[in-house]
Structures are given as structure tokens and as C-alpha cells.
Amino acid sequence: MASKNTLAEIKRNVEHLVGEKVRLKANKGRKKVSIKEGILETTYPNIFVVRIDGGYNSVRRVSYSYSDILTETVEITLCSNEKKVQVS
């Protein structure tokens, strides 16, 4: 079970990236991996939201929980300097 300190630390690391362009690498299961780039829009107590610009004036928002980062289901990388959000 994850400790609250670890999740709080991940949340703090993600909060520093609000407004930045990030790359998401999400494990969808069964050897399926989705890689998308977007802007980290907002953070909430249990989730964070990333805005992904699709083609043809469409905007899509995806949300993930901080525990997804802890379990390494989702990896966030800052696009400007290729720095990953640390688990601990």
C-alpha cells in the first residue's frame, strides 16, 4: 500500500508542471502503450488533467490519478528538458 507521503510528494512534483508541455506514456495493458503530448492543465486532490490538442480544432482532456504514476501505469516527461516526474 502506498504511503500518503509518497503520493503527496508525487502531487507536489506534478503541481510544479502546471502549464508546461508534457509527454504522457500510458500503459493500456496487453502490450499496448499510448504516447501523447499535451499541456498539464490543472491538479486536483486526487487527479490531474492534461489537455491534448487533436487535429481539426479538437481538444481532448484526459485525467489520471497520482497512484497511476506511483504504480508506473503512467509516466510524465517534461518536453522542454526530458525530465521525468520522480516516483519518490
Backbone as a printed PyTorch tensor [residue, N CA C, xyz], in Angstrom:
tensor([[[  0.8450,  -1.1800,   0.0000],
         [  0.0000,   0.0000,   0.0000],
         [  0.8930,   1.2470,   0.0000]],

        [[  0.5210,   2.2000,  -0.7730],
         [  1.3090,   3.4270,  -0.8830],
         [  1.0890,   4.3080,   0.3370]],

        [[  2.1550,   4.9190,   0.7740],
         [  2.0040,   5.8270,   1.9020],
         [  1.5200,   7.1820,   1.4150]],

        [[  0.9000,   7.9330,   2.3100],
         [  0.3920,   9.2530,   1.9420],
         [  1.5310,  10.2020,   1.6020]],

        [[  2.6700,  10.0280,   2.2560],
         [  3.8010,  10.9090,   1.9780],
         [  4.2820,  10.7460,   0.5430]],

        [[  4.3010,   9.5350,   0.0540],
         [  4.7520,   9.2910,  -1.3060],
         [  3.7860,   9.9170,  -2.3040]],

        [[  2.4930,   9.7260,  -2.1190],
         [  1.5060,  10.3130,  -3.0240],
         [  1.5300,  11.8350,  -2.9350]],

        [[  1.7280,  12.3670,  -1.7550],
         [  1.8000,  13.8230,  -1.5920],
         [  3.0340,  14.3820,  -2.3030]],

        [[  4.1180,  13.6430,  -2.2660],
         [  5.3420,  14.0780,  -2.9430],
         [  5.1540,  14.0590,  -4.4570]],

        [[  4.4970,  13.0280,  -4.9750],
         [  4.2090,  12.9650,  -6.4080],
         [  3.2970,  14.1250,  -6.7940]],

        [[  2.3060,  14.4070,  -5.9670],
         [  1.3750,  15.5130,  -6.2410],
         [  2.1250,  16.8410,  -6.2970]],

        [[  3.0430,  17.0640,  -5.3770],
         [  3.8440,  18.2920,  -5.3800],
         [  4.6880,  18.4020,  -6.6400]],

        [[  5.2810,  17.2800,  -7.0650],
         [  6.0880,  17.2880,  -8.2840],
         [  5.2390,  17.6020,  -9.5130]],

        [[  4.0200,  17.0810,  -9.5570],
         [  3.1390,  17.3270, -10.6930],
         [  2.6280,  18.7610, -10.6710]],

        [[  2.3530,  19.3000,  -9.4860],
         [  1.8490,  20.6780,  -9.3760],
         [  2.8410,  21.6880,  -9.9370]],

        [[  4.1280,  21.3900,  -9.8610],
         [  5.1400,  22.3020, -10.3900],
         [  5.1190,  22.3520, -11.9210]],

        [[  4.4710,  21.3760, -12.5450],
         [  4.4530,  21.3030, -14.0070],
         [  3.2000,  21.8920, -14.6310]],

        [[  2.3150,  22.4810, -13.8360],
         [  1.0710,  23.0420, -14.3790],
         [  1.4090,  24.1270, -15.3930]],

        [[  0.8060,  24.0240, -16.5790],
         [  1.0580,  24.9750, -17.6490],
         [  2.1890,  24.5710, -18.5790]],

        [[  2.9070,  23.5180, -18.2480],
         [  4.0370,  23.0640, -19.0600],
         [  3.5890,  22.0080, -20.0700]],

        [[  4.3360,  21.8920, -21.1530],
         [  4.0710,  20.8570, -22.1460],
         [  4.7320,  19.5670, -21.6690]],

        [[  3.9380,  18.4940, -21.6040],
         [  4.4260,  17.2200, -21.0950],
         [  4.1280,  16.1100, -22.0970]],

        [[  4.8780,  15.0320, -21.9670],
         [  4.6530,  13.8240, -22.7580],
         [  4.1560,  12.7380, -21.8090]],

        [[  3.0190,  12.1340, -22.1470],
         [  2.4410,  11.0620, -21.3450],
         [  2.6980,   9.7270, -22.0250]],

        [[  3.1770,   8.7860, -21.2580],
         [  3.3330,   7.4270, -21.7520],
         [  2.4800,   6.5540, -20.8570]],

        [[  1.3300,   6.1030, -21.3900],
         [  0.3700,   5.3540, -20.5930],
         [  0.3550,   3.8960, -21.0250]],

        [[  0.4300,   3.0040, -20.0590],
         [  0.3490,   1.5750, -20.3020],
         [ -1.1240,   1.1890, -20.3150]],

        [[ -1.6190,   0.7510, -21.4660],
         [ -3.0290,   0.4010, -21.6180],
         [ -3.2910,  -1.0810, -21.3930]],

        [[ -2.2740,  -1.8560, -21.0830],
         [ -2.4470,  -3.2890, -20.8660],
         [ -2.2700,  -4.0720, -22.1480]],

        [[ -1.9800,  -5.3380, -22.0240],
         [ -1.8090,  -6.2200, -23.1760],
         [ -0.8140,  -5.6770, -24.1850]],

        [[  0.2960,  -5.1940, -23.6920],
         [  1.3960,  -4.6740, -24.5130],
         [  1.0000,  -3.4660, -25.3590]],

        [[ -0.0180,  -2.7390, -24.9400],
         [ -0.4390,  -1.5280, -25.6420],
         [  0.0520,  -0.3220, -24.8550]],

        [[  0.7710,   0.5490, -25.5240],
         [  1.2930,   1.7540, -24.8950],
         [  0.8480,   2.9510, -25.7180]],

        [[  0.3260,   3.9570, -25.0290],
         [ -0.1290,   5.1780, -25.6850],
         [  0.8100,   6.3150, -25.3040]],

        [[  1.3460,   7.0170, -26.3080],
         [  2.2310,   8.1520, -26.0620],
         [  1.5780,   9.3950, -26.6610]],

        [[  1.3360,  10.3940, -25.8130],
         [  0.6950,  11.6230, -26.2600],
         [  1.3940,  12.8120, -25.6340]],

        [[  1.3160,  13.9530, -26.3130],
         [  1.8550,  15.1970, -25.7750],
         [  0.7190,  16.1690, -25.5540]],

        [[  0.8140,  16.9070, -24.4560],
         [ -0.2100,  17.8850, -24.1410],
         [  0.2670,  18.8400, -23.0670]],

        [[ -0.6310,  19.6860, -22.6250],
         [ -0.3070,  20.6730, -21.6020],
         [ -1.0020,  20.2710, -20.3080]],

        [[ -0.2280,  20.2150, -19.2370],
         [ -0.7910,  19.8910, -17.9310],
         [ -1.6440,  21.0690, -17.4890]],

        [[ -2.9530,  20.8560, -17.4320],
         [ -3.8900,  21.9510, -17.1860],
         [ -4.0910,  22.2530, -15.7100]],

        [[ -4.5790,  21.2900, -14.9690],
         [ -4.8960,  21.5190, -13.5650],
         [ -4.5860,  20.2840, -12.7340]],

        [[ -4.4690,  20.5280, -11.4440],
         [ -4.3260,  19.4200, -10.4990],
         [ -5.4420,  19.5260,  -9.4800]],

        [[ -5.9040,  18.3990,  -9.0550],
         [ -6.9290,  18.2840,  -8.0180],
         [ -6.3750,  17.4030,  -6.9120]],

        [[ -7.1050,  17.2810,  -5.7970],
         [ -6.5590,  16.4670,  -4.7000],
         [ -6.2190,  15.0210,  -5.0820]],

        [[ -6.9580,  14.4190,  -6.0080],
         [ -6.6990,  13.0180,  -6.3420],
         [ -6.3250,  12.7660,  -7.7980]],

        [[ -6.5210,  13.7470,  -8.6810],
         [ -6.2350,  13.5520, -10.0980],
         [ -5.5620,  14.7860, -10.6850]],

        [[ -5.0050,  14.6230, -11.8900],
         [ -4.5010,  15.7580, -12.6660],
         [ -5.0390,  15.6240, -14.0850]],

        [[ -5.1790,  16.7640, -14.7720],
         [ -5.7990,  16.8060, -16.0900],
         [ -4.7940,  17.3320, -17.1050]],

        [[ -4.7170,  16.6470, -18.2490],
         [ -3.8230,  17.0480, -19.3400],
         [ -4.6820,  17.3360, -20.5700]],

        [[ -4.4630,  18.5060, -21.1920],
         [ -5.1810,  18.8780, -22.4080],
         [ -4.3410,  18.4490, -23.6050]],

        [[ -4.9500,  17.6350, -24.4610],
         [ -4.2790,  17.1330, -25.6510],
         [ -4.9590,  17.7440, -26.8630]],

        [[ -4.1840,  18.4480, -27.6840],
         [ -4.7300,  19.0590, -28.8880],
         [ -4.7210,  18.0430, -30.0060]],

        [[ -5.9190,  17.6750, -30.4560],
         [ -6.0410,  16.7850, -31.6020],
         [ -6.0340,  17.6230, -32.8620]],

        [[ -6.2350,  17.0040, -33.9730],
         [ -6.3090,  17.7460, -35.2190],
         [ -7.6950,  18.3460, -35.4110]],

        [[ -7.7990,  19.2490, -36.3620],
         [ -9.0800,  19.8290, -36.7660],
         [ -9.8010,  20.5570, -35.6290]],

        [[ -9.0780,  21.3820, -34.9000],
         [ -9.6280,  22.2080, -33.8170],
         [-10.3210,  21.4030, -32.7260]],

        [[ -9.8850,  20.2090, -32.4800],
         [-10.4680,  19.4170, -31.3990],
         [ -9.5110,  19.3810, -30.2120]],

        [[-10.0760,  19.4860, -29.0460],
         [ -9.3000,  19.4400, -27.8100],
         [ -9.8340,  18.2850, -26.9760]],

        [[ -8.9260,  17.5060, -26.4490],
         [ -9.3060,  16.3630, -25.6310],
         [ -8.6230,  16.4940, -24.2850]],

        [[ -9.3420,  16.1610, -23.2430],
         [ -8.7740,  16.2050, -21.9010],
         [ -8.7650,  14.7940, -21.3150]],

        [[ -7.6330,  14.4230, -20.7650],
         [ -7.5200,  13.1250, -20.1050],
         [ -7.0970,  13.3710, -18.6660]],

        [[ -7.5770,  12.5230, -17.7870],
         [ -7.2120,  12.6640, -16.3780],
         [ -6.6350,  11.3510, -15.8740]],

        [[ -5.6820,  11.4780, -14.9820],
         [ -5.0360,  10.3310, -14.3630],
         [ -4.9010,  10.6190, -12.8810]],

        [[ -4.7910,   9.5730, -12.0930],
         [ -4.5920,   9.7500, -10.6560],
         [ -3.0950,   9.7060, -10.3490]],

        [[ -2.7450,  10.2030,  -9.1920],
         [ -1.3400,  10.2010,  -8.7830],
         [ -0.8600,   8.7760,  -8.5260]],

        [[ -1.7750,   7.8920,  -8.1720],
         [ -1.3850,   6.4980,  -7.9590],
         [ -1.0030,   5.8190,  -9.2760]],

        [[ -1.4950,   6.3470, -10.4200],
         [ -1.0630,   5.8170, -11.7100],
         [  0.4340,   6.0480, -11.9150]],

        [[  0.9410,   7.1700, -11.4390],
         [  2.3760,   7.4400, -11.5300],
         [  3.1310,   6.5340, -10.5680]],

        [[  2.5700,   6.3420,  -9.3750],
         [  3.2140,   5.5070,  -8.3680],
         [  3.3430,   4.0640,  -8.8440]],

        [[  2.3040,   3.5500,  -9.4890],
         [  2.3260,   2.1760,  -9.9800],
         [  2.9660,   2.0500, -11.3590]],

        [[  3.4490,   3.1710, -11.8910],
         [  4.1330,   3.2400, -13.1810],
         [  3.2340,   2.8330, -14.3410]],

        [[  1.9310,   3.0570, -14.1930],
         [  0.9980,   2.8900, -15.3020],
         [  1.1320,   4.0740, -16.2500]],

        [[  1.4620,   5.2410, -15.6970],
         [  1.6400,   6.4610, -16.4730],
         [  2.9960,   7.0590, -16.1410]],

        [[  3.7130,   7.4960, -17.1710],
         [  4.9600,   8.2340, -16.9750],
         [  4.7750,   9.6210, -17.5580]],

        [[  5.1810,  10.6420, -16.8090],
         [  5.1200,  12.0210, -17.2920],
         [  6.5390,  12.5000, -17.5070]],

        [[  6.7960,  13.0540, -18.7010],
         [  8.0950,  13.6150, -19.0210],
         [  7.9020,  15.0460, -19.4800]],

        [[  8.6700,  15.9560, -18.9210],
         [  8.6260,  17.3500, -19.3390],
         [  9.2850,  17.4500, -20.7120]],

        [[  8.5880,  18.0410, -21.6800],
         [  9.0910,  18.0750, -23.0580],
         [ 10.3090,  18.9780, -23.2310]],

        [[ 10.4120,  20.0530, -22.4630],
         [ 11.4930,  21.0120, -22.6920],
         [ 12.8680,  20.4490, -22.3360]],

        [[ 12.9630,  19.6580, -21.2720],
         [ 14.2790,  19.1460, -20.8970],
         [ 14.3020,  17.6350, -20.6740]],

        [[ 13.2460,  16.9330, -21.0770],
         [ 13.1760,  15.4700, -20.9770],
         [ 13.3440,  14.9760, -19.5510]],

        [[ 12.8500,  15.7380, -18.5760],
         [ 12.9510,  15.3380, -17.1770],
         [ 11.6870,  14.6020, -16.7650]],

        [[ 11.8440,  13.4070, -16.1860],
         [ 10.6990,  12.5970, -15.7600],
         [ 10.2680,  13.0010, -14.3600]],

        [[  8.9610,  12.8500, -14.0980],
         [  8.4550,  13.0500, -12.7460],
         [  8.8520,  11.8450, -11.9290]],

        [[  9.4840,  12.0840, -10.8070],
         [ 10.0050,  11.0010,  -9.9820],
         [  8.9140,  10.3740,  -9.1350]],

        [[  9.0410,   9.0710,  -8.9060],
         [  8.0850,   8.3490,  -8.0780],
         [  8.3000,   8.6690,  -6.6190]],

        [[  9.5290,   8.7710,  -6.1950],
         [  9.7650,   9.0820,  -4.7800],
         [ 10.8810,  10.0960,  -4.6320]]])
